[in-house]
Amino acid sequence: MTAALGGVDLNSIITQMQSSGGAGDVLEDSRRILLRAAKEVQYSLETPKETCDRFRYSGLDLSIAHVFYQIKLFDILVDRADSPISTRDLANETKTDPNLLVRLLRYAACNGFVKQSSEDSWTASRSTRTLALPSSQANLEDAYDIPVTDFINAMQHYVDLPRFLAQTSYQNPTDSTKTVAQLSRNTSLDFFDWMKENPKHYEVLSNFMAANRMAKVGIDAFPFEDRFPSLFKKDQKLESSTPLFVDIGGGRGQMSRAFKNACPQLPGRIIFQDLPQTLASVPSSSEGSSTIEPMAHDFFQPQPIKGARIYFLRHVLHDWPNSKAELILKNTVDAMRGHDSALLIDEKVLPDMGASLATAGLDLNMMMTFAAQERTEKQWRELLARVGLRIEYLLKYNENTGDSVIMALMVD
């Protein structure tokens, strides 16, 4: 007998998973197919009112999570393992009114944040354990109210988005000084100029970006020896003074050190470039050695390092609308030396169909804050073609998020 879920043949999926021998890619693909099918079943079973309720109350999720972080509720439940705890005991530990707390818990249980064990007791759910992780808290608190979100306040942006779109006649934003963020913050400055006016928040942004750069990165997965065979030949002519790797907008140099670890045998200069205020926050012990160099540089100005073998951009172009992204790329192309130079871009590549919630949501956040965007493969090809580049190779190293490395060469 064939079992189906949301039009998906469950027996076929289960057989595929069993025959994979635990292969990660197969299991992950199957998991995402089943998750998408389960959502389709949920949506098809909802009454019209249930659909409206799901939209109406979705904004509460982040607010409730924020409250629970403030009172350490997730941590308390996880510490109790699977042992139920009463509302009153929870209220005592969190120093909250039990009449208030039970109302918050009731909503949280509807969405799986916690599990209601009995009429008056609660335990940790799988989501509780996930939300209790420091990485989860940093991710969600960023969307709510850490200092940097005096500008990037996702919650306020969501509220103001309908008004902004109505005021702009529902046009796609392309000017970084005319976004939802300016409306929400009552400023005419774009994000980066606003940061210059508010230096106390710059360190918070740098810390957030540094943490973000510690996630899985394309450098670790990229086949450098296959794609740059000439660099690895015994008779290669690289010298210690040769510009090897230039990380443009490279923050505190995390990707430069990752490249050095991936290709330790290659001689040549490894350079990470960013604005002076960013480089000022680089610990002296992290600045590197004679082969890893920090360099102050504004990527809207001509690239000072000419003829490097590899130029690298990670999570830069998605911060800018196409007009500004083209300028960044043009400055890089002007410094490249024919096919002796290549540009690697570590960014998301959106699928044409079936984008994940995380990638589709991030795309809208980039729109609301920067008038920027995440891009599909077609959009990447069009953007690169406008500055005289073509995609030579594309490695998607995380299928779920679309994180990819694009290798671009100059058009013949």
GROMACS .gro file of C-alpha atoms in nm:
model
  412
    1MET     CA    1   0.000   0.000   0.000
    2THR     CA    2   0.132   0.343  -0.090
    3ALA     CA    3   0.132   0.613   0.178
    4ALA     CA    4   0.130   0.973   0.061
    5LEU     CA    5   0.184   1.302   0.239
    6GLY     CA    6   0.117   1.625   0.055
    7GLY     CA    7   0.152   1.446  -0.280
    8VAL     CA    8   0.480   1.282  -0.173
    9ASP     CA    9   0.519   0.905  -0.188
   10LEU     CA   10   0.632   0.828   0.166
   11ASN     CA   11   0.732   0.470   0.086
   12SER     CA   12   0.964   0.596  -0.187
   13ILE     CA   13   1.122   0.852   0.044
   14ILE     CA   14   1.170   0.597   0.323
   15THR     CA   15   1.329   0.349   0.080
   16GLN     CA   16   1.560   0.620  -0.047
   17MET     CA   17   1.666   0.709   0.308
   18GLN     CA   18   1.726   0.344   0.399
   19SER     CA   19   1.933   0.277   0.089
   20SER     CA   20   2.144   0.588   0.140
   21GLY     CA   21   2.344   0.424   0.418
   22GLY     CA   22   2.315   0.741   0.621
   23ALA     CA   23   2.457   0.966   0.347
   24GLY     CA   24   2.411   1.321   0.471
   25ASP     CA   25   2.299   1.481   0.143
   26VAL     CA   26   2.032   1.216   0.077
   27LEU     CA   27   1.897   1.233   0.431
   28GLU     CA   28   1.888   1.614   0.423
   29ASP     CA   29   1.709   1.618   0.086
   30SER     CA   30   1.452   1.369   0.217
   31ARG     CA   31   1.403   1.565   0.537
   32ARG     CA   32   1.333   1.886   0.344
   33ILE     CA   33   1.090   1.709   0.108
   34LEU     CA   34   0.897   1.562   0.402
   35LEU     CA   35   0.891   1.893   0.587
   36ARG     CA   36   0.756   2.075   0.282
   37ALA     CA   37   0.493   1.804   0.232
   38ALA     CA   38   0.387   1.822   0.599
   39LYS     CA   39   0.337   2.197   0.566
   40GLU     CA   40   0.125   2.148   0.256
   41VAL     CA   41  -0.093   1.903   0.448
   42GLN     CA   42  -0.130   2.149   0.736
   43TYR     CA   43  -0.229   2.432   0.505
   44SER     CA   44  -0.477   2.215   0.318
   45LEU     CA   45  -0.645   2.106   0.644
   46GLU     CA   46  -0.678   2.456   0.790
   47THR     CA   47  -1.013   2.628   0.798
   48PRO     CA   48  -1.017   2.986   0.663
   49LYS     CA   49  -1.023   3.116   1.021
   50GLU     CA   50  -0.724   2.902   1.119
   51THR     CA   51  -0.529   3.038   0.823
   52CYS     CA   52  -0.614   3.394   0.926
   53ASP     CA   53  -0.520   3.322   1.288
   54ARG     CA   54  -0.181   3.185   1.180
   55PHE     CA   55  -0.103   3.512   1.004
   56ARG     CA   56  -0.263   3.733   1.267
   57TYR     CA   57  -0.058   3.601   1.558
   58SER     CA   58   0.271   3.514   1.386
   59GLY     CA   59   0.433   3.835   1.508
   60LEU     CA   60   0.385   3.722   1.867
   61ASP     CA   61   0.633   3.437   1.829
   62LEU     CA   62   0.941   3.658   1.840
   63SER     CA   63   0.800   3.873   2.120
   64ILE     CA   64   0.724   3.571   2.339
   65ALA     CA   65   1.068   3.423   2.269
   66HIS     CA   66   1.224   3.755   2.369
   67VAL     CA   67   1.033   3.758   2.698
   68PHE     CA   68   1.141   3.401   2.770
   69TYR     CA   69   1.504   3.494   2.705
   70GLN     CA   70   1.471   3.784   2.948
   71ILE     CA   71   1.341   3.559   3.226
   72LYS     CA   72   1.569   3.263   3.135
   73LEU     CA   73   1.268   3.033   3.094
   74PHE     CA   74   1.417   2.821   2.815
   75ASP     CA   75   1.729   2.756   3.024
   76ILE     CA   76   1.523   2.657   3.328
   77LEU     CA   77   1.314   2.406   3.134
   78VAL     CA   78   1.619   2.253   2.965
   79ASP     CA   79   1.799   2.221   3.298
   80ARG     CA   80   1.501   2.020   3.427
   81ALA     CA   81   1.549   1.771   3.141
   82ASP     CA   82   1.216   1.589   3.099
   83SER     CA   83   1.089   1.658   3.451
   84PRO     CA   84   0.767   1.863   3.452
   85ILE     CA   85   0.764   2.188   3.646
   86SER     CA   86   0.453   2.364   3.772
   87THR     CA   87   0.350   2.714   3.671
   88ARG     CA   88   0.399   2.838   4.027
   89ASP     CA   89   0.750   2.692   4.053
   90LEU     CA   90   0.838   2.841   3.716
   91ALA     CA   91   0.699   3.176   3.828
   92ASN     CA   92   0.913   3.162   4.142
   93GLU     CA   93   1.229   3.084   3.947
   94THR     CA   94   1.161   3.348   3.682
   95LYS     CA   95   1.028   3.606   3.930
   96THR     CA   96   0.710   3.654   3.733
   97ASP     CA   97   0.342   3.670   3.817
   98PRO     CA   98   0.203   3.315   3.772
   99ASN     CA   99  -0.119   3.456   3.627
  100LEU     CA  100   0.085   3.628   3.357
  101LEU     CA  101   0.324   3.339   3.303
  102VAL     CA  102   0.053   3.080   3.239
  103ARG     CA  103  -0.090   3.299   2.964
  104LEU     CA  104   0.249   3.326   2.794
  105LEU     CA  105   0.312   2.954   2.832
  106ARG     CA  106  -0.029   2.871   2.689
  107TYR     CA  107   0.055   3.057   2.367
  108ALA     CA  108   0.407   2.913   2.356
  109ALA     CA  109   0.272   2.559   2.381
  110CYS     CA  110   0.048   2.621   2.077
  111ASN     CA  111   0.360   2.675   1.868
  112GLY     CA  112   0.582   2.410   2.023
  113PHE     CA  113   0.810   2.652   2.212
  114VAL     CA  114   0.734   2.446   2.524
  115LYS     CA  115   0.534   2.133   2.600
  116GLN     CA  116   0.233   2.130   2.833
  117SER     CA  117   0.257   1.811   3.038
  118SER     CA  118  -0.062   1.853   3.240
  119GLU     CA  119  -0.313   2.117   3.338
  120ASP     CA  120  -0.050   2.303   3.538
  121SER     CA  121   0.295   2.171   3.441
  122TRP     CA  122   0.541   2.224   3.158
  123THR     CA  123   0.847   2.055   3.009
  124ALA     CA  124   1.105   2.131   2.743
  125SER     CA  125   1.019   2.046   2.383
  126ARG     CA  126   1.265   1.996   2.100
  127SER     CA  127   1.212   2.363   2.011
  128THR     CA  128   1.284   2.464   2.372
  129ARG     CA  129   1.623   2.295   2.352
  130THR     CA  130   1.698   2.461   2.019
  131LEU     CA  131   1.593   2.805   2.142
  132ALA     CA  132   1.805   2.767   2.456
  133LEU     CA  133   2.125   2.741   2.248
  134PRO     CA  134   2.342   3.056   2.266
  135SER     CA  135   2.352   3.070   1.885
  136SER     CA  136   1.972   3.068   1.868
  137GLN     CA  137   1.945   3.343   2.126
  138ALA     CA  138   2.198   3.561   1.942
  139ASN     CA  139   2.011   3.506   1.616
  140LEU     CA  140   1.668   3.595   1.753
  141GLU     CA  141   1.780   3.876   1.980
  142ASP     CA  142   1.945   4.040   1.677
  143ALA     CA  143   1.602   4.049   1.518
  144TYR     CA  144   1.458   4.215   1.824
  145ASP     CA  145   1.658   4.469   2.018
  146ILE     CA  146   2.033   4.430   2.060
  147PRO     CA  147   2.195   4.775   2.023
  148VAL     CA  148   2.267   4.745   1.652
  149THR     CA  149   1.896   4.708   1.592
  150ASP     CA  150   1.842   5.068   1.687
  151PHE     CA  151   1.868   5.073   1.309
  152ILE     CA  152   1.803   4.713   1.205
  153ASN     CA  153   1.491   4.656   1.409
  154ALA     CA  154   1.318   4.376   1.223
  155MET     CA  155   1.004   4.392   1.434
  156GLN     CA  156   0.949   4.761   1.361
  157HIS     CA  157   1.033   4.708   0.996
  158TYR     CA  158   0.764   4.443   0.966
  159VAL     CA  159   0.508   4.680   1.113
  160ASP     CA  160   0.612   4.967   0.884
  161LEU     CA  161   0.649   4.764   0.561
  162PRO     CA  162   0.285   4.797   0.442
  163ARG     CA  163   0.291   5.176   0.498
  164PHE     CA  164   0.627   5.210   0.321
  165LEU     CA  165   0.514   5.010   0.017
  166ALA     CA  166   0.193   5.210  -0.011
  167GLN     CA  167   0.391   5.535   0.005
  168THR     CA  168   0.628   5.416  -0.269
  169SER     CA  169   0.348   5.285  -0.496
  170TYR     CA  170   0.462   4.925  -0.442
  171GLN     CA  171   0.792   4.965  -0.627
  172ASN     CA  172   1.095   4.748  -0.558
  173PRO     CA  173   1.338   4.954  -0.342
  174THR     CA  174   1.666   5.037  -0.519
  175ASP     CA  175   1.793   5.334  -0.314
  176SER     CA  176   1.965   5.251   0.016
  177THR     CA  177   1.859   5.589   0.157
  178LYS     CA  178   1.492   5.523   0.085
  179THR     CA  179   1.397   5.203   0.265
  180VAL     CA  180   1.169   5.089   0.545
  181ALA     CA  181   1.461   5.151   0.782
  182GLN     CA  182   1.460   5.525   0.715
  183LEU     CA  183   1.086   5.536   0.778
  184SER     CA  184   1.115   5.334   1.098
  185ARG     CA  185   1.409   5.535   1.233
  186ASN     CA  186   1.311   5.878   1.099
  187THR     CA  187   1.648   5.933   0.932
  188SER     CA  188   1.771   6.013   0.582
  189LEU     CA  189   2.097   5.822   0.632
  190ASP     CA  190   2.160   5.478   0.489
  191PHE     CA  191   2.265   5.202   0.729
  192PHE     CA  192   2.640   5.245   0.697
  193ASP     CA  193   2.632   5.624   0.724
  194TRP     CA  194   2.402   5.587   1.024
  195MET     CA  195   2.665   5.360   1.178
  196LYS     CA  196   2.928   5.632   1.135
  197GLU     CA  197   2.698   5.871   1.319
  198ASN     CA  198   2.648   5.615   1.597
  199PRO     CA  199   2.995   5.468   1.665
  200LYS     CA  200   2.891   5.308   1.994
  201HIS     CA  201   2.695   5.054   1.790
  202TYR     CA  202   2.975   4.980   1.543
  203GLU     CA  203   3.151   4.735   1.774
  204VAL     CA  204   2.824   4.545   1.824
  205LEU     CA  205   2.785   4.516   1.448
  206SER     CA  206   3.145   4.400   1.411
  207ASN     CA  207   3.095   4.136   1.680
  208PHE     CA  208   2.777   4.014   1.511
  209MET     CA  209   2.947   3.992   1.171
  210ALA     CA  210   3.248   3.817   1.326
  211ALA     CA  211   3.018   3.556   1.481
  212ASN     CA  212   2.835   3.519   1.150
  213ARG     CA  213   3.164   3.454   0.973
  214MET     CA  214   3.236   3.163   1.207
  215ALA     CA  215   2.952   2.967   1.046
  216LYS     CA  216   3.015   2.712   0.772
  217VAL     CA  217   3.202   2.888   0.492
  218GLY     CA  218   3.269   2.815   0.130
  219ILE     CA  219   3.646   2.835   0.167
  220ASP     CA  220   3.638   2.512   0.367
  221ALA     CA  221   3.449   2.331   0.088
  222PHE     CA  222   3.598   2.495  -0.221
  223PRO     CA  223   3.824   2.268  -0.435
  224PHE     CA  224   4.113   2.514  -0.476
  225GLU     CA  225   4.355   2.260  -0.622
  226ASP     CA  226   4.103   2.152  -0.888
  227ARG     CA  227   3.998   2.503  -0.985
  228PHE     CA  228   4.343   2.667  -0.961
  229PRO     CA  229   4.578   2.386  -1.072
  230SER     CA  230   4.855   2.623  -1.183
  231LEU     CA  231   4.895   2.752  -0.828
  232PHE     CA  232   4.973   2.403  -0.701
  233LYS     CA  233   5.228   2.299  -0.964
  234LYS     CA  234   5.577   2.233  -0.837
  235ASP     CA  235   5.718   2.481  -1.087
  236GLN     CA  236   5.466   2.754  -1.007
  237LYS     CA  237   5.624   3.097  -0.997
  238LEU     CA  238   5.450   3.239  -0.693
  239GLU     CA  239   5.673   3.444  -0.468
  240SER     CA  240   5.613   3.573  -0.118
  241SER     CA  241   5.553   3.921  -0.266
  242THR     CA  242   5.288   3.797  -0.512
  243PRO     CA  243   4.933   3.907  -0.424
  244LEU     CA  244   4.763   3.570  -0.374
  245PHE     CA  245   4.434   3.629  -0.193
  246VAL     CA  246   4.254   3.961  -0.138
  247ASP     CA  247   3.949   3.950   0.089
  248ILE     CA  248   3.747   4.263   0.006
  249GLY     CA  249   3.533   4.383   0.295
  250GLY     CA  250   3.700   4.109   0.498
  251GLY     CA  251   3.610   4.230   0.846
  252ARG     CA  252   3.862   4.106   1.100
  253GLY     CA  253   4.036   3.866   0.864
  254GLN     CA  254   3.854   3.544   0.950
  255MET     CA  255   3.827   3.433   0.587
  256SER     CA  256   4.190   3.516   0.514
  257ARG     CA  257   4.297   3.290   0.798
  258ALA     CA  258   4.055   3.023   0.672
  259PHE     CA  259   4.217   3.046   0.327
  260LYS     CA  260   4.564   3.018   0.479
  261ASN     CA  261   4.452   2.706   0.665
  262ALA     CA  262   4.300   2.560   0.346
  263CYS     CA  263   4.608   2.628   0.132
  264PRO     CA  264   4.903   2.648   0.373
  265GLN     CA  265   5.155   2.543   0.109
  266LEU     CA  266   5.093   2.842  -0.120
  267PRO     CA  267   5.333   3.137  -0.096
  268GLY     CA  268   5.214   3.489  -0.157
  269ARG     CA  269   5.045   3.778   0.018
  270ILE     CA  270   4.708   3.724   0.185
  271ILE     CA  271   4.531   4.055   0.245
  272PHE     CA  272   4.203   4.142   0.414
  273GLN     CA  273   4.059   4.485   0.345
  274ASP     CA  274   3.801   4.686   0.537
  275LEU     CA  275   3.733   5.035   0.669
  276PRO     CA  276   3.974   5.175   0.929
  277GLN     CA  277   3.718   5.159   1.211
  278THR     CA  278   3.670   4.787   1.146
  279LEU     CA  279   4.042   4.715   1.134
  280ALA     CA  280   4.085   4.910   1.459
  281SER     CA  281   3.883   4.638   1.634
  282VAL     CA  282   4.111   4.356   1.513
  283PRO     CA  283   4.307   4.212   1.807
  284SER     CA  284   4.679   4.256   1.753
  285SER     CA  285   4.728   3.880   1.785
  286SER     CA  286   4.488   3.825   1.493
  287GLU     CA  287   4.643   4.065   1.246
  288GLY     CA  288   4.853   3.783   1.110
  289SER     CA  289   5.210   3.774   0.996
  290SER     CA  290   5.404   3.881   0.690
  291THR     CA  291   5.164   3.672   0.478
  292ILE     CA  292   4.833   3.790   0.628
  293GLU     CA  293   4.796   4.165   0.612
  294PRO     CA  294   4.518   4.403   0.716
  295MET     CA  295   4.467   4.692   0.473
  296ALA     CA  296   4.238   4.992   0.503
  297HIS     CA  297   4.028   5.018   0.189
  298ASP     CA  298   3.684   5.140   0.082
  299PHE     CA  299   3.553   4.902  -0.184
  300PHE     CA  300   3.375   5.190  -0.360
  301GLN     CA  301   3.721   5.322  -0.447
  302PRO     CA  302   3.963   5.170  -0.703
  303GLN     CA  303   4.119   4.843  -0.586
  304PRO     CA  304   4.483   4.916  -0.492
  305ILE     CA  305   4.606   4.555  -0.519
  306LYS     CA  306   4.652   4.479  -0.888
  307GLY     CA  307   4.679   4.136  -1.045
  308ALA     CA  308   4.599   3.922  -0.742
  309ARG     CA  309   4.536   3.557  -0.821
  310ILE     CA  310   4.216   3.543  -0.613
  311TYR     CA  311   3.984   3.826  -0.513
  312PHE     CA  312   3.721   3.729  -0.259
  313LEU     CA  313   3.386   3.878  -0.151
  314ARG     CA  314   3.178   3.719   0.122
  315HIS     CA  315   2.841   3.858   0.232
  316VAL     CA  316   2.919   4.195   0.075
  317LEU     CA  317   2.713   4.222  -0.241
  318HIS     CA  318   2.386   4.123  -0.075
  319ASP     CA  319   2.416   4.444   0.132
  320TRP     CA  320   2.387   4.664  -0.177
  321PRO     CA  321   2.140   4.732  -0.459
  322ASN     CA  322   2.256   4.643  -0.808
  323SER     CA  323   2.393   4.989  -0.890
  324LYS     CA  324   2.628   4.984  -0.590
  325ALA     CA  325   2.710   4.614  -0.633
  326GLU     CA  326   2.817   4.686  -0.991
  327LEU     CA  327   3.055   4.958  -0.869
  328ILE     CA  328   3.216   4.720  -0.618
  329LEU     CA  329   3.256   4.459  -0.890
  330LYS     CA  330   3.384   4.709  -1.149
  331ASN     CA  331   3.657   4.826  -0.911
  332THR     CA  332   3.759   4.461  -0.870
  333VAL     CA  333   3.749   4.381  -1.242
  334ASP     CA  334   3.972   4.681  -1.316
  335ALA     CA  335   4.238   4.530  -1.087
  336MET     CA  336   4.219   4.177  -1.230
  337ARG     CA  337   4.482   4.054  -1.476
  338GLY     CA  338   4.299   3.858  -1.743
  339HIS     CA  339   4.248   3.491  -1.666
  340ASP     CA  340   4.539   3.497  -1.422
  341SER     CA  341   4.292   3.647  -1.175
  342ALA     CA  342   3.962   3.508  -1.050
  343LEU     CA  343   3.686   3.643  -0.829
  344LEU     CA  344   3.525   3.417  -0.568
  345ILE     CA  345   3.189   3.529  -0.429
  346ASP     CA  346   3.056   3.353  -0.119
  347GLU     CA  347   2.684   3.439  -0.110
  348LYS     CA  348   2.344   3.278  -0.123
  349VAL     CA  349   2.204   3.162  -0.456
  350LEU     CA  350   1.827   3.151  -0.428
  351PRO     CA  351   1.646   2.863  -0.599
  352ASP     CA  352   1.395   2.943  -0.872
  353MET     CA  353   1.137   2.741  -0.677
  354GLY     CA  354   1.099   2.621  -0.320
  355ALA     CA  355   1.308   2.880  -0.133
  356SER     CA  356   1.340   2.812   0.239
  357LEU     CA  357   1.175   3.040   0.494
  358ALA     CA  358   1.519   3.155   0.613
  359THR     CA  359   1.641   3.262   0.268
  360ALA     CA  360   1.313   3.421   0.156
  361GLY     CA  361   1.289   3.606   0.488
  362LEU     CA  362   1.651   3.723   0.470
  363ASP     CA  363   1.590   3.856   0.120
  364LEU     CA  364   1.305   4.073   0.251
  365ASN     CA  365   1.514   4.190   0.546
  366MET     CA  366   1.789   4.299   0.305
  367MET     CA  367   1.525   4.485   0.104
  368MET     CA  368   1.383   4.662   0.409
  369THR     CA  369   1.720   4.764   0.554
  370PHE     CA  370   1.949   4.819   0.254
  371ALA     CA  371   1.729   4.820  -0.061
  372ALA     CA  372   1.945   4.516  -0.140
  373GLN     CA  373   1.866   4.153  -0.212
  374GLU     CA  374   1.960   3.789  -0.221
  375ARG     CA  375   1.993   3.673  -0.583
  376THR     CA  376   1.901   3.376  -0.799
  377GLU     CA  377   2.159   3.219  -1.029
  378LYS     CA  378   2.007   3.408  -1.323
  379GLN     CA  379   2.034   3.737  -1.133
  380TRP     CA  380   2.395   3.662  -1.044
  381ARG     CA  381   2.479   3.588  -1.408
  382GLU     CA  382   2.313   3.911  -1.522
  383LEU     CA  383   2.487   4.121  -1.256
  384LEU     CA  384   2.829   3.976  -1.335
  385ALA     CA  385   2.780   4.007  -1.712
  386ARG     CA  386   2.718   4.381  -1.675
  387VAL     CA  387   3.075   4.426  -1.545
  388GLY     CA  388   3.243   4.188  -1.788
  389LEU     CA  389   3.247   3.870  -1.579
  390ARG     CA  390   3.109   3.521  -1.637
  391ILE     CA  391   3.046   3.232  -1.401
  392GLU     CA  392   3.311   2.966  -1.451
  393TYR     CA  393   3.205   2.743  -1.161
  394LEU     CA  394   2.936   2.741  -0.894
  395LEU     CA  395   2.959   2.535  -0.576
  396LYS     CA  396   2.647   2.518  -0.360
  397TYR     CA  397   2.790   2.404  -0.026
  398ASN     CA  398   2.465   2.426   0.171
  399GLU     CA  399   2.155   2.318  -0.022
  400ASN     CA  400   1.912   2.425   0.249
  401THR     CA  401   2.035   2.783   0.281
  402GLY     CA  402   2.160   2.827  -0.074
  403ASP     CA  403   2.508   2.927   0.050
  404SER     CA  404   2.738   2.902  -0.250
  405VAL     CA  405   3.075   3.000  -0.389
  406ILE     CA  406   3.066   3.154  -0.735
  407MET     CA  407   3.393   3.151  -0.930
  408ALA     CA  408   3.389   3.432  -1.187
  409LEU     CA  409   3.639   3.503  -1.463
  410MET     CA  410   3.672   3.791  -1.705
  411VAL     CA  411   3.479   3.748  -2.029
  412ASP     CA  412   3.708   3.645  -2.317
   0.00000   0.00000   0.00000
